[in-house]
PDB file of C-alpha atoms in Angstrom:
ATOM      1  CA  MET D   1      -4.443 103.027  -1.189  1.00 65.00           C
ATOM      2  CA  ILE D   2      -3.355 105.657  -3.695  1.00 69.00           C
ATOM      3  CA  SER D   3      -5.793 108.335  -4.832  1.00 64.00           C
ATOM      4  CA  ASN D   4      -5.262 109.609  -8.369  1.00 66.00           C
ATOM      5  CA  GLN D   5      -7.437 112.656  -7.701  1.00 69.00           C
ATOM      6  CA  ASP D   6      -4.807 114.609  -5.766  1.00 79.00           C
ATOM      7  CA  SER D   7      -2.496 116.148  -8.370  1.00 83.00           C
ATOM      8  CA  ASP D   8      -0.673 118.187  -5.710  1.00 91.00           C
ATOM      9  CA  TRP D   9       0.246 115.201  -3.532  1.00 92.00           C
ATOM     10  CA  TRP D  10       3.975 115.801  -4.045  1.00 92.00           C
ATOM     11  CA  LYS D  11       3.804 119.266  -2.463  1.00 93.00           C
ATOM     12  CA  LYS D  12       3.071 117.835   0.961  1.00 92.00           C
ATOM     13  CA  ALA D  13       4.527 114.339   0.717  1.00 93.00           C
ATOM     14  CA  VAL D  14       7.377 112.978   2.829  1.00 94.00           C
ATOM     15  CA  PHE D  15       9.906 111.471   0.402  1.00 96.00           C
ATOM     16  CA  TYR D  16      12.508 108.851   1.203  1.00 96.00           C
ATOM     17  CA  GLN D  17      15.323 108.358  -1.296  1.00 97.00           C
ATOM     18  CA  ILE D  18      16.530 104.808  -1.846  1.00 97.00           C
ATOM     19  CA  TYR D  19      19.810 103.890  -3.486  1.00 96.00           C
ATOM     20  CA  PRO D  20      18.842 100.271  -4.115  1.00 94.00           C
ATOM     21  CA  ARG D  21      22.349  98.811  -4.307  1.00 94.00           C
ATOM     22  CA  SER D  22      22.969  99.514  -0.643  1.00 95.00           C
ATOM     23  CA  PHE D  23      19.450  99.492   0.813  1.00 95.00           C
ATOM     24  CA  TYR D  24      18.549  95.851   1.581  1.00 93.00           C
ATOM     25  CA  ASP D  25      19.867  92.627   0.054  1.00 94.00           C
ATOM     26  CA  SER D  26      17.102  90.010   0.018  1.00 94.00           C
ATOM     27  CA  ASN D  27      19.081  87.153  -1.516  1.00 94.00           C
ATOM     28  CA  ASN D  28      22.577  87.615  -0.035  1.00 94.00           C
ATOM     29  CA  ASP D  29      24.277  88.219  -3.388  1.00 92.00           C
ATOM     30  CA  GLY D  30      25.960  91.382  -2.152  1.00 93.00           C
ATOM     31  CA  PHE D  31      23.561  93.828  -3.817  1.00 93.00           C
ATOM     32  CA  GLY D  32      20.446  95.474  -2.493  1.00 96.00           C
ATOM     33  CA  ASP D  33      17.428  94.767  -4.667  1.00 97.00           C
ATOM     34  CA  LEU D  34      13.774  95.543  -5.310  1.00 98.00           C
ATOM     35  CA  VAL D  35      12.565  92.511  -3.370  1.00 98.00           C
ATOM     36  CA  GLY D  36      14.536  93.859  -0.425  1.00 97.00           C
ATOM     37  CA  VAL D  37      12.653  97.146  -0.707  1.00 97.00           C
ATOM     38  CA  ILE D  38       9.342  95.270  -0.773  1.00 97.00           C
ATOM     39  CA  GLU D  39      10.327  93.450   2.404  1.00 96.00           C
ATOM     40  CA  LYS D  40      10.922  96.802   4.141  1.00 95.00           C
ATOM     41  CA  LEU D  41       7.777  98.615   2.976  1.00 95.00           C
ATOM     42  CA  ASP D  42       5.951  98.119   6.255  1.00 92.00           C
ATOM     43  CA  TYR D  43       8.828  99.743   8.143  1.00 91.00           C
ATOM     44  CA  LEU D  44       8.963 102.641   5.672  1.00 91.00           C
ATOM     45  CA  ASN D  45       5.210 103.089   5.872  1.00 87.00           C
ATOM     46  CA  ASP D  46       4.460 102.697   9.582  1.00 77.00           C
ATOM     47  CA  GLY D  47       4.872 106.057  11.265  1.00 59.00           C
ATOM     48  CA  ARG D  48       3.179 104.889  14.465  1.00 56.00           C
ATOM     49  CA  GLY D  49       5.012 101.636  15.074  1.00 58.00           C
ATOM     50  CA  GLY D  50       8.574 102.904  15.012  1.00 60.00           C
ATOM     51  CA  GLY D  51       8.807 103.154  11.234  1.00 66.00           C
ATOM     52  CA  LEU D  52       9.346 106.214   9.083  1.00 80.00           C
ATOM     53  CA  GLY D  53       5.801 106.991   7.948  1.00 87.00           C
ATOM     54  CA  ILE D  54       6.794 108.096   4.450  1.00 93.00           C
ATOM     55  CA  ASP D  55       4.463 108.994   1.580  1.00 94.00           C
ATOM     56  CA  ALA D  56       6.751 108.340  -1.397  1.00 96.00           C
ATOM     57  CA  ILE D  57       9.963 106.597  -2.410  1.00 97.00           C
ATOM     58  CA  TRP D  58      12.381 108.346  -4.732  1.00 97.00           C
ATOM     59  CA  PHE D  59      14.516 105.667  -6.381  1.00 98.00           C
ATOM     60  CA  SER D  60      18.009 106.385  -7.603  1.00 97.00           C
ATOM     61  CA  PRO D  61      18.365 104.826 -11.093  1.00 98.00           C
ATOM     62  CA  ILE D  62      17.316 101.175 -11.204  1.00 98.00           C
ATOM     63  CA  PHE D  63      17.628 100.737 -14.981  1.00 98.00           C
ATOM     64  CA  LYS D  64      20.047  98.425 -16.769  1.00 98.00           C
ATOM     65  CA  SER D  65      23.495  99.996 -16.645  1.00 98.00           C
ATOM     66  CA  PRO D  66      27.214  99.157 -16.798  1.00 98.00           C
ATOM     67  CA  GLN D  67      27.434 101.164 -13.539  1.00 96.00           C
ATOM     68  CA  LYS D  68      30.225 103.520 -14.558  1.00 96.00           C
ATOM     69  CA  ASP D  69      28.335 106.252 -12.680  1.00 97.00           C
ATOM     70  CA  PHE D  70      26.208 104.383 -10.139  1.00 95.00           C
ATOM     71  CA  GLY D  71      23.399 103.739 -12.627  1.00 97.00           C
ATOM     72  CA  TYR D  72      23.280 107.219 -14.157  1.00 97.00           C
ATOM     73  CA  ASP D  73      24.708 105.676 -17.340  1.00 98.00           C
ATOM     74  CA  ILE D  74      21.688 103.816 -18.709  1.00 98.00           C
ATOM     75  CA  SER D  75      22.051 101.130 -21.370  1.00 98.00           C
ATOM     76  CA  ASP D  76      18.352 100.115 -21.413  1.00 98.00           C
ATOM     77  CA  TYR D  77      15.705 102.643 -20.374  1.00 98.00           C
ATOM     78  CA  CYS D  78      12.966 100.006 -20.196  1.00 98.00           C
ATOM     79  CA  GLY D  79      14.814  97.314 -18.295  1.00 98.00           C
ATOM     80  CA  ILE D  80      15.684  96.772 -14.640  1.00 98.00           C
ATOM     81  CA  ASP D  81      19.350  96.213 -13.843  1.00 97.00           C
ATOM     82  CA  PRO D  82      19.754  92.471 -13.117  1.00 97.00           C
ATOM     83  CA  ASP D  83      21.516  93.260  -9.818  1.00 96.00           C
ATOM     84  CA  TYR D  84      18.227  94.789  -8.619  1.00 97.00           C
ATOM     85  CA  GLY D  85      15.777  92.276 -10.032  1.00 97.00           C
ATOM     86  CA  THR D  86      13.274  92.103 -12.872  1.00 98.00           C
ATOM     87  CA  LEU D  87      10.323  93.987 -14.324  1.00 98.00           C
ATOM     88  CA  ALA D  88       8.100  91.519 -12.474  1.00 98.00           C
ATOM     89  CA  ASP D  89       9.783  92.586  -9.218  1.00 98.00           C
ATOM     90  CA  PHE D  90       9.127  96.223 -10.127  1.00 98.00           C
ATOM     91  CA  ASP D  91       5.468  95.502 -10.848  1.00 98.00           C
ATOM     92  CA  LEU D  92       5.113  93.781  -7.473  1.00 98.00           C
ATOM     93  CA  LEU D  93       6.876  96.686  -5.775  1.00 98.00           C
ATOM     94  CA  ILE D  94       4.397  99.145  -7.304  1.00 98.00           C
ATOM     95  CA  GLU D  95       1.458  96.973  -6.232  1.00 97.00           C
ATOM     96  CA  GLU D  96       2.702  96.568  -2.662  1.00 96.00           C
ATOM     97  CA  ALA D  97       3.746 100.205  -2.279  1.00 96.00           C
ATOM     98  CA  HIS D  98       0.433 101.525  -3.586  1.00 96.00           C
ATOM     99  CA  ARG D  99      -1.449  99.138  -1.311  1.00 95.00           C
ATOM    100  CA  ARG D 100       0.259 100.897   1.607  1.00 93.00           C
ATOM    101  CA  GLY D 101      -0.347 104.369   0.217  1.00 93.00           C
ATOM    102  CA  ILE D 102       3.285 104.856  -0.858  1.00 95.00           C
ATOM    103  CA  ARG D 103       3.966 106.441  -4.234  1.00 96.00           C
ATOM    104  CA  VAL D 104       7.024 105.550  -6.335  1.00 98.00           C
ATOM    105  CA  VAL D 105       9.104 108.168  -8.140  1.00 98.00           C
ATOM    106  CA  LEU D 106      11.940 107.201 -10.499  1.00 98.00           C
ATOM    107  CA  ASP D 107      15.181 109.064 -11.120  1.00 97.00           C
ATOM    108  CA  LEU D 108      14.973 108.966 -14.918  1.00 96.00           C
ATOM    109  CA  VAL D 109      18.163 110.212 -16.594  1.00 97.00           C
ATOM    110  CA  LEU D 110      17.259 111.899 -19.874  1.00 97.00           C
ATOM    111  CA  ASN D 111      20.273 114.124 -20.565  1.00 98.00           C
ATOM    112  CA  HIS D 112      22.542 111.278 -21.616  1.00 98.00           C
ATOM    113  CA  SER D 113      22.753 107.521 -21.993  1.00 98.00           C
ATOM    114  CA  SER D 114      25.506 104.977 -21.547  1.00 98.00           C
ATOM    115  CA  ASP D 115      27.934 104.659 -24.441  1.00 98.00           C
ATOM    116  CA  LEU D 116      26.827 101.000 -24.493  1.00 98.00           C
ATOM    117  CA  HIS D 117      23.214 101.925 -25.230  1.00 98.00           C
ATOM    118  CA  PRO D 118      22.195 100.564 -28.667  1.00 98.00           C
ATOM    119  CA  TRP D 119      21.319 104.105 -29.779  1.00 98.00           C
ATOM    120  CA  PHE D 120      24.880 105.318 -29.263  1.00 98.00           C
ATOM    121  CA  VAL D 121      26.453 102.121 -30.595  1.00 98.00           C
ATOM    122  CA  GLU D 122      24.644 102.843 -33.863  1.00 98.00           C
ATOM    123  CA  SER D 123      25.147 106.604 -33.790  1.00 98.00           C
ATOM    124  CA  ARG D 124      28.923 106.366 -33.462  1.00 98.00           C
ATOM    125  CA  LYS D 125      29.325 104.097 -36.507  1.00 97.00           C
ATOM    126  CA  ASP D 126      29.219 106.767 -39.202  1.00 96.00           C
ATOM    127  CA  ARG D 127      27.453 109.957 -40.314  1.00 96.00           C
ATOM    128  CA  THR D 128      24.749 108.249 -42.394  1.00 96.00           C
ATOM    129  CA  ASN D 129      23.064 105.769 -40.034  1.00 96.00           C
ATOM    130  CA  PRO D 130      19.461 106.383 -38.879  1.00 97.00           C
ATOM    131  CA  LYS D 131      20.637 107.563 -35.445  1.00 98.00           C
ATOM    132  CA  GLN D 132      23.576 109.621 -36.645  1.00 98.00           C
ATOM    133  CA  ASP D 133      22.243 112.782 -34.983  1.00 98.00           C
ATOM    134  CA  TRP D 134      20.682 111.292 -31.841  1.00 98.00           C
ATOM    135  CA  TYR D 135      23.712 112.564 -29.906  1.00 98.00           C
ATOM    136  CA  VAL D 136      25.691 115.814 -29.984  1.00 98.00           C
ATOM    137  CA  TRP D 137      28.391 115.421 -32.641  1.00 98.00           C
ATOM    138  CA  VAL D 138      30.711 118.229 -33.744  1.00 98.00           C
ATOM    139  CA  ASP D 139      33.570 118.440 -36.234  1.00 97.00           C
ATOM    140  CA  PRO D 140      37.087 119.115 -34.925  1.00 97.00           C
ATOM    141  CA  GLN D 141      38.585 122.514 -35.374  1.00 96.00           C
ATOM    142  CA  ALA D 142      40.859 123.002 -38.382  1.00 95.00           C
ATOM    143  CA  ASP D 143      43.871 121.809 -36.406  1.00 94.00           C
ATOM    144  CA  GLY D 144      41.990 118.710 -35.210  1.00 92.00           C
ATOM    145  CA  SER D 145      41.486 119.974 -31.680  1.00 95.00           C
ATOM    146  CA  VAL D 146      38.312 119.953 -29.593  1.00 96.00           C
ATOM    147  CA  PRO D 147      35.410 122.152 -30.762  1.00 96.00           C
ATOM    148  CA  ASN D 148      35.583 124.498 -27.742  1.00 97.00           C
ATOM    149  CA  ASN D 149      36.758 124.778 -24.150  1.00 97.00           C
ATOM    150  CA  TRP D 150      33.727 123.173 -22.473  1.00 97.00           C
ATOM    151  CA  LEU D 151      34.540 121.005 -19.478  1.00 98.00           C
ATOM    152  CA  SER D 152      32.923 117.896 -18.052  1.00 97.00           C
ATOM    153  CA  LEU D 153      31.361 118.289 -14.625  1.00 96.00           C
ATOM    154  CA  PHE D 154      33.552 115.357 -13.573  1.00 94.00           C
ATOM    155  CA  GLY D 155      36.748 117.064 -14.742  1.00 94.00           C
ATOM    156  CA  GLY D 156      38.594 117.239 -18.044  1.00 96.00           C
ATOM    157  CA  LYS D 157      37.257 118.094 -21.476  1.00 97.00           C
ATOM    158  CA  ALA D 158      33.585 117.562 -22.323  1.00 98.00           C
ATOM    159  CA  TRP D 159      34.490 116.191 -25.763  1.00 98.00           C
ATOM    160  CA  THR D 160      35.769 112.781 -26.862  1.00 98.00           C
ATOM    161  CA  PHE D 161      36.943 112.015 -30.401  1.00 98.00           C
ATOM    162  CA  GLU D 162      35.302 109.103 -32.226  1.00 97.00           C
ATOM    163  CA  GLU D 163      37.597 107.694 -34.905  1.00 96.00           C
ATOM    164  CA  GLN D 164      34.811 105.954 -36.836  1.00 95.00           C
ATOM    165  CA  ARG D 165      32.950 109.211 -37.459  1.00 96.00           C
ATOM    166  CA  GLY D 166      35.888 111.584 -37.394  1.00 96.00           C
ATOM    167  CA  GLN D 167      33.960 113.801 -34.975  1.00 98.00           C
ATOM    168  CA  TYR D 168      33.788 114.666 -31.302  1.00 98.00           C
ATOM    169  CA  TYR D 169      30.792 113.820 -29.124  1.00 98.00           C
ATOM    170  CA  LEU D 170      29.679 115.841 -26.121  1.00 98.00           C
ATOM    171  CA  HIS D 171      29.573 114.349 -22.619  1.00 98.00           C
ATOM    172  CA  SER D 172      28.698 116.675 -19.762  1.00 98.00           C
ATOM    173  CA  PHE D 173      29.722 113.944 -17.322  1.00 98.00           C
ATOM    174  CA  LEU D 174      31.867 110.831 -17.970  1.00 98.00           C
ATOM    175  CA  GLN D 175      32.997 110.040 -21.503  1.00 97.00           C
ATOM    176  CA  GLU D 176      30.900 106.877 -21.127  1.00 98.00           C
ATOM    177  CA  GLN D 177      27.815 109.157 -20.856  1.00 98.00           C
ATOM    178  CA  PRO D 178      27.297 110.786 -24.272  1.00 98.00           C
ATOM    179  CA  ASP D 179      24.763 113.642 -24.293  1.00 98.00           C
ATOM    180  CA  LEU D 180      21.530 113.029 -26.199  1.00 98.00           C
ATOM    181  CA  ASN D 181      20.525 115.542 -28.858  1.00 98.00           C
ATOM    182  CA  TRP D 182      17.275 117.034 -27.573  1.00 98.00           C
ATOM    183  CA  TYR D 183      16.970 119.189 -30.713  1.00 98.00           C
ATOM    184  CA  ASN D 184      16.111 115.979 -32.599  1.00 98.00           C
ATOM    185  CA  PRO D 185      12.328 115.347 -32.447  1.00 98.00           C
ATOM    186  CA  GLU D 186      12.895 111.587 -32.818  1.00 98.00           C
ATOM    187  CA  VAL D 187      14.941 111.610 -29.607  1.00 98.00           C
ATOM    188  CA  ARG D 188      12.258 113.561 -27.757  1.00 98.00           C
ATOM    189  CA  GLU D 189       9.557 111.148 -28.902  1.00 98.00           C
ATOM    190  CA  GLU D 190      11.605 108.083 -27.970  1.00 98.00           C
ATOM    191  CA  LEU D 191      12.213 109.460 -24.482  1.00 98.00           C
ATOM    192  CA  ALA D 192       8.516 110.299 -24.188  1.00 98.00           C
ATOM    193  CA  LYS D 193       7.850 106.614 -24.933  1.00 98.00           C
ATOM    194  CA  VAL D 194      10.161 105.717 -22.049  1.00 98.00           C
ATOM    195  CA  VAL D 195       8.186 107.981 -19.707  1.00 98.00           C
ATOM    196  CA  ARG D 196       4.908 106.418 -20.849  1.00 98.00           C
ATOM    197  CA  PHE D 197       6.355 102.908 -20.426  1.00 98.00           C
ATOM    198  CA  TRP D 198       7.009 103.492 -16.707  1.00 98.00           C
ATOM    199  CA  MET D 199       3.808 105.416 -16.109  1.00 97.00           C
ATOM    200  CA  ASN D 200       1.858 102.533 -17.611  1.00 98.00           C
ATOM    201  CA  ARG D 201       3.591 100.244 -15.105  1.00 98.00           C
ATOM    202  CA  GLY D 202       2.413 102.445 -12.261  1.00 97.00           C
ATOM    203  CA  ALA D 203       5.255 104.899 -11.619  1.00 98.00           C
ATOM    204  CA  ASP D 204       3.894 108.048  -9.950  1.00 96.00           C
ATOM    205  CA  GLY D 205       6.478 110.510 -11.212  1.00 96.00           C
ATOM    206  CA  PHE D 206      10.047 111.230 -12.180  1.00 96.00           C
TER     207      PHE D 206
END
């Protein structure tokens, strides 16, 4: 069982990273899933019977996503991608992992969202909507060109022009991954709600 008294558990824990899509497919639909992870918990946990004997699982993103960047483009921070299962599957995974003394850590992507996230869909509409500054928007230069010479980590310019707003938005990665505006306190509070949502479901860290 998990003890909540040890705040330094992560300093001495053995972590095992799971990319769920390719870990174990429980229903033969071609995608690994959370139920598949549950089915393998005994192997992950048993260090004496030929298993790995881990203390914690670090999950690559399992949230709802169009999968332009392997789940790092999130379209719903509080939903499980249907390829991986449901929130009920996640709850069962937490219960079964904790019963075996395994903690669960989530790779929670807070720098950017998917361009299909409802926040960005609204933000890109115009400059007056309630989420108009939830992302990093900048006017073009006088000649209409990009605001500066910043580059995406995936290559090319870090700015994409949005016709509806007449502005550029920043994306440090793919253009489908617009950067959130962390200077906006509403954004920080909404992301804090996301953290609390998963902690309340039993996640042990991020």
